[in-house]
XYZ file of C-alpha atoms in Angstrom:
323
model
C 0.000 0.000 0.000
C 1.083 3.853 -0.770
C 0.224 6.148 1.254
C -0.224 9.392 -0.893
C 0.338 8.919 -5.343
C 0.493 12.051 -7.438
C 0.191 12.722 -11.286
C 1.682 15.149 -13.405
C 4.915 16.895 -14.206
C 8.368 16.354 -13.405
C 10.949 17.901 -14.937
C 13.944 19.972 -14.339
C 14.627 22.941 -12.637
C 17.611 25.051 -13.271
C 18.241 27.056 -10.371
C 20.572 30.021 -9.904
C 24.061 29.041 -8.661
C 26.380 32.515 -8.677
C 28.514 33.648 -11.900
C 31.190 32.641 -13.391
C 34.658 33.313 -13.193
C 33.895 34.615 -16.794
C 30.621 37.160 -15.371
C 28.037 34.765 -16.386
C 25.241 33.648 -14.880
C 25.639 29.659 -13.583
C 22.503 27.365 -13.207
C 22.197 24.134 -11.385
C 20.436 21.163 -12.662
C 17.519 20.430 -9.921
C 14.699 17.605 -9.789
C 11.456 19.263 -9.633
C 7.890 19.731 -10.700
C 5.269 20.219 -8.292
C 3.527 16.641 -7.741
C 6.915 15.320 -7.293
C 7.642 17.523 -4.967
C 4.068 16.958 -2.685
C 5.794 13.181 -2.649
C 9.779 14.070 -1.998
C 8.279 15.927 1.486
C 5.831 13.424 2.240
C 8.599 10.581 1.797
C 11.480 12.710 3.827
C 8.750 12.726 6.087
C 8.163 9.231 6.165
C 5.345 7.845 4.129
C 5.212 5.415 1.013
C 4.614 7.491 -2.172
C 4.547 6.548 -5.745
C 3.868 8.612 -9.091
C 2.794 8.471 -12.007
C 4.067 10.438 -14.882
C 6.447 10.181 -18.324
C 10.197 12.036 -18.710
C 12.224 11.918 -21.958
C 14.486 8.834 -22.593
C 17.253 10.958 -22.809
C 19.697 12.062 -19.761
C 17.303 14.049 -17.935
C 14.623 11.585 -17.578
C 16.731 9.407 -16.588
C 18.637 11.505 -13.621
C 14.932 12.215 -12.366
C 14.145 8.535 -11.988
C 17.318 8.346 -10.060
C 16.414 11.328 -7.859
C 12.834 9.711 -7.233
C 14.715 6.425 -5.997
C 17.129 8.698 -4.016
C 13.877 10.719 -2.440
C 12.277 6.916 -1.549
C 9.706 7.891 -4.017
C 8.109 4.618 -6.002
C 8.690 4.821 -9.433
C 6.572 1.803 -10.462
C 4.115 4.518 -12.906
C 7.377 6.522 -14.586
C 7.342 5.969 -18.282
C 9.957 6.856 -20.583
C 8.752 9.180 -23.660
C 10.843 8.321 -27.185
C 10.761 10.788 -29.742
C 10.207 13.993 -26.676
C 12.576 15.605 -24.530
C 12.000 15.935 -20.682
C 10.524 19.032 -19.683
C 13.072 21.809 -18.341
C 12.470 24.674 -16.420
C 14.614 28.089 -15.700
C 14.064 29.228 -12.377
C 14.929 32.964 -11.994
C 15.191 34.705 -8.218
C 14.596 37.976 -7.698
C 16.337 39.843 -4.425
C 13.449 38.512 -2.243
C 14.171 35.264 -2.893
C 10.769 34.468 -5.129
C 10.666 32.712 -8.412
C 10.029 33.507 -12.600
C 10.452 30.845 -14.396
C 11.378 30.026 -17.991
C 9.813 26.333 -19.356
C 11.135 24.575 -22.400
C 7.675 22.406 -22.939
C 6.549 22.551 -26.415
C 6.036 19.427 -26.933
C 7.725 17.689 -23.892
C 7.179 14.341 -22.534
C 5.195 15.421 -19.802
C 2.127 16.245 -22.293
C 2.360 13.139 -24.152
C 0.851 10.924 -20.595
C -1.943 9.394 -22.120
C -5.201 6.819 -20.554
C -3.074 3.842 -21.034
C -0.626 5.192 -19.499
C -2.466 5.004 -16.361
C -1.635 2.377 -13.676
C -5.439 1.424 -12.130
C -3.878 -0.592 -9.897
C -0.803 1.868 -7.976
C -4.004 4.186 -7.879
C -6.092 1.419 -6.166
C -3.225 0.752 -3.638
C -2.847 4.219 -2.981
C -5.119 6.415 -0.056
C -4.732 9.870 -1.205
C -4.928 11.023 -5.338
C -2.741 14.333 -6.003
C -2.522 15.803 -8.716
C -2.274 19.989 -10.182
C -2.984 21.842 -13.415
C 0.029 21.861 -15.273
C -1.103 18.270 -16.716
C -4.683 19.636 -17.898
C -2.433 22.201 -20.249
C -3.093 19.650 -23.626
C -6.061 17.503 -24.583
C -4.379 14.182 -24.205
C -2.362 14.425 -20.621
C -5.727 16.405 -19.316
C -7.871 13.551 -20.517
C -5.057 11.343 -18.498
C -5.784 13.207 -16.083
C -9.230 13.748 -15.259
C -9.306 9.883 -16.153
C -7.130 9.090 -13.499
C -8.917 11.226 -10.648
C -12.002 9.806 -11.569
C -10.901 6.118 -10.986
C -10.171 7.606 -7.285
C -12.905 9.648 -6.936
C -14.939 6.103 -7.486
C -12.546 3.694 -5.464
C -13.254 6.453 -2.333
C -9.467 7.726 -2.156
C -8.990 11.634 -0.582
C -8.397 14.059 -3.456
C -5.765 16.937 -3.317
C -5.773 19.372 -5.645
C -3.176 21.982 -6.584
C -4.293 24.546 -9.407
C -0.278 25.744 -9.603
C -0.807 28.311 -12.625
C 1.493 28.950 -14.881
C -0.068 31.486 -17.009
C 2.888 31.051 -19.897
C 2.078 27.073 -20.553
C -1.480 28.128 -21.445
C -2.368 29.457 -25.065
C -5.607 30.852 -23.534
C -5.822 31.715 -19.808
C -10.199 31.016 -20.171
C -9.476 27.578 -21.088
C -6.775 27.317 -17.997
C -9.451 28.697 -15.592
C -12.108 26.134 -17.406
C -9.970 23.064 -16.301
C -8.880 24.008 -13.054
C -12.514 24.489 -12.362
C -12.553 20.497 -13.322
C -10.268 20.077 -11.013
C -11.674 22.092 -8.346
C -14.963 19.927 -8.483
C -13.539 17.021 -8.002
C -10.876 17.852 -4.811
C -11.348 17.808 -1.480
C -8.166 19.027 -0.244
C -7.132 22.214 -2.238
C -4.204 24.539 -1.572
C -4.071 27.856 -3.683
C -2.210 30.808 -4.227
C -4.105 34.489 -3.868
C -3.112 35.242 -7.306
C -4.449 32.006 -8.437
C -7.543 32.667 -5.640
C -7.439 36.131 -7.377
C -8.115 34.228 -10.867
C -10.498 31.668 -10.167
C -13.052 33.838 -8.444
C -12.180 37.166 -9.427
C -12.485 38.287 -6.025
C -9.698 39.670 -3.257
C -10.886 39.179 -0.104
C -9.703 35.625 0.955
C -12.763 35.378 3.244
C -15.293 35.657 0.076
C -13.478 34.148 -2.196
C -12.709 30.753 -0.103
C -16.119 31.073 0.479
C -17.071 31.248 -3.295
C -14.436 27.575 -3.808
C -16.273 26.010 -0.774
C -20.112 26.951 -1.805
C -19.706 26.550 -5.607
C -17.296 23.421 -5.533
C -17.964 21.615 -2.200
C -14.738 21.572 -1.433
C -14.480 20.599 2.360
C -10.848 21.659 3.320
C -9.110 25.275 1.500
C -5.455 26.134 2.126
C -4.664 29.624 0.714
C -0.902 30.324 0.956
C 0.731 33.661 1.624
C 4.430 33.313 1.647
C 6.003 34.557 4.262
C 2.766 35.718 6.043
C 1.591 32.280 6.449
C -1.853 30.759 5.412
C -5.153 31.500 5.470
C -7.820 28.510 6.095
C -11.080 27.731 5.518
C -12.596 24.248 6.737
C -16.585 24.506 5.803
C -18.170 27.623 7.440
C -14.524 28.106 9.811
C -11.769 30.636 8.602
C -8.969 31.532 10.285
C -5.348 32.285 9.643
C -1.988 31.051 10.542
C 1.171 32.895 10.629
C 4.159 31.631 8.460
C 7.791 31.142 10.199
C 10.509 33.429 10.012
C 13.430 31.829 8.417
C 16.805 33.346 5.885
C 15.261 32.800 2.506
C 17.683 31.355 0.308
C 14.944 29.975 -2.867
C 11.007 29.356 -2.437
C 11.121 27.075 -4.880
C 9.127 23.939 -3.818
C 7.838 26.289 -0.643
C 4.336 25.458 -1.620
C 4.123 22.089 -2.439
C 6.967 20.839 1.101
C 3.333 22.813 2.813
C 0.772 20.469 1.003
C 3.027 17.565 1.591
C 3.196 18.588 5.709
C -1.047 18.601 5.373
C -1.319 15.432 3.694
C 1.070 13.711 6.479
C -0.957 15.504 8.850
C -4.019 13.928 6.756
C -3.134 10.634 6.754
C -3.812 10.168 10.236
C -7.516 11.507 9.927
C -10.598 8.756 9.262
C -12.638 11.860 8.071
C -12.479 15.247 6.997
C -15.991 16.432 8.620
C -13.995 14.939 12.310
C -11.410 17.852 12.157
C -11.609 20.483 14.643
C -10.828 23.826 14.103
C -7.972 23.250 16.499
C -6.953 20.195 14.952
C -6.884 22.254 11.352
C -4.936 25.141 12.987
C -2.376 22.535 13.821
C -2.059 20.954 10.875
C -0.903 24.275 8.853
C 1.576 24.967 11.924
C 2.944 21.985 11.080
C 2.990 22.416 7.432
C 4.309 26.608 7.675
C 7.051 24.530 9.166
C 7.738 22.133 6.573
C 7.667 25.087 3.897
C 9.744 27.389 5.622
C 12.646 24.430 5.888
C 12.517 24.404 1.848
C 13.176 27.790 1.660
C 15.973 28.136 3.723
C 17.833 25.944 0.841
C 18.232 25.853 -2.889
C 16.690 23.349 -5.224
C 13.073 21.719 -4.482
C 12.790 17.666 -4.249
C 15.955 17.506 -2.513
C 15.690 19.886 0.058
C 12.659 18.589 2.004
C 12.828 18.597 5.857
C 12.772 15.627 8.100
C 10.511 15.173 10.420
C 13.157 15.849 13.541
C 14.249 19.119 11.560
C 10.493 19.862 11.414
C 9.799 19.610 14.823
C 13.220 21.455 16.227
C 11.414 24.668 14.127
C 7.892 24.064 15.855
C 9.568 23.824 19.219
C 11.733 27.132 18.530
C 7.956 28.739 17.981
C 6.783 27.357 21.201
C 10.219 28.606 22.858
C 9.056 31.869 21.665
C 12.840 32.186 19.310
C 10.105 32.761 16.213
């Protein structure tokens, strides 16, 4: 049995690295994409993970398998692409630490995931679904896709749901919003940006728009992340907010996702959503600021996820009152 699968993207991140003796700008080559990331946390962390998704067969793919083996993440439902290159991805940082990025997609192996690509039966083993936008982009990986959470949906598994938008790997941002709205009706565990909030409903305020996700999508369980500042919450009719941690940022990258991986752990240990407290909620995100803040205090994504001991030194410096 897995404890958490995810489907969709993983590719490469080039991260900044300093210049050059010559002046020029140096990049190192990173694992990343954001379901693979959900899993590299929740396996650091101590759970059985698997994914399902398709790299180049060229040297890229096949580093990522190796850095899914290295992160204990199963790689059972990787498939190797002929004829497409892996997906790769230019992170720029701006003085604050956040992220630009630069993809090389068109067409990458990512997009090619098709229905038969599907393993039914590491989804069947599995107790939570994840999966996020960036593999609704094309007809044939979103049909994947929404193929795959519907086998879950049906077998009773908890869905998670990130809408991660990435405005430049859409031709037309009305069809982006149209199928992260699929996605959003068939999650019960979503975590979302305020920009992407922002885009979905149109609407600022966190309060109404959360509001707007929960009434219109019957989503039980909304994570709305704010950086530095934290996350906002909404768990049915209850709201509330939790501050982030205050850590030396050195990259965000992979911030968000090392946060949904610290709720699903939390999740895993929950029979059913409609039992949680709002205590027990306002926990969980402590937990998770924690796991997020840890990323960010190193460079690269999949392999700088926090164990749990590293995780709870950080929660017990909060309680100490040293953050």
């Amino acid at each position: 049995m897995y404890d958490v699968i995810a489907l969709g993207e993983l590719l490469i991140d080039f991260t900044p690295s300093g210049i050059s003796n010559s002046g020029n700008p140096l990049f190192e080559q990173n694992a990343g994409g954001a379901p693979a990331n959900v899993l590299a946390a929740l396996s650091k962390l101590g759970k059985q993970t698997t994914f399902i998704g398709k790299v180049g067969q060229d040297q890229f793919g096949e580093f990522l398998q190796e850095e899914l083996v290295k992160a204990n993440i199963d790689t059972k439902g990787l498939i190797f692409a002929d004829h497409v290159p892996t997906t790769l991805a230019f992170v720029h940082l701006d003085s604050f630490g956040d992220r630009s990025f630069s993809f090389y997609r068109n067409p990458s192996a990512d997009m090619t995931l098709s229905k038969g690509d599907i393993s039914i039966d590491l989804i069947n083993r599995s107790k939570i679904f994840h999966f996020g936008s960036l593999s609704m982009t094309h007809e044939t990986v979103a049909e994947a896709t929404l193929y795959a959470v519907k086998i879950a949906k049906e077998e009773n598994k908890l869905i998670s749901f990130d809408p991660n938008l990435r405005t430049s790997l859409w031709d037309d941002l009305s069809h982006a919003k149209y199928m992260i709205e699929q996605g959003l009706r068939l999650a019960d565990i979503v975590k979302v940006s305020e920009e992407e909030l922002l885009f979905v409903t149109g609407i600022s305020d966190l309060n109404r728009a959360s509001d707007i996700l929960h009434r219109k999508y019957g989503i039980p369980l909304i994570f709305v992340t704010l950086g530095e500042k934290g996350c906002f919450y909404r768990h049915g009719s209850l709201t509330g907010h939790v501050p982030g941690f205050t850590v030396e940022v050195v990259d965000t990258t992979g911030a968000g996702d090392a946060f949904l991986g610290g709720i699903l752990f939390q999740l895993l240990n929950v029979e059913s959503l409609s039992e949680l407290t709002h205590q027990n909620v306002r926990d969980m995100i402590m937990f998770a600021n924690a796991v997020g803040a840890i990323v960010t205090t190193k460079k690269g994504a999949l392999s700088s996820m926090p164990t749990l001991g590293e995780v709870y030194s950080l929660l017990e410096s909060r309680k100490e009152g040293v953050l």
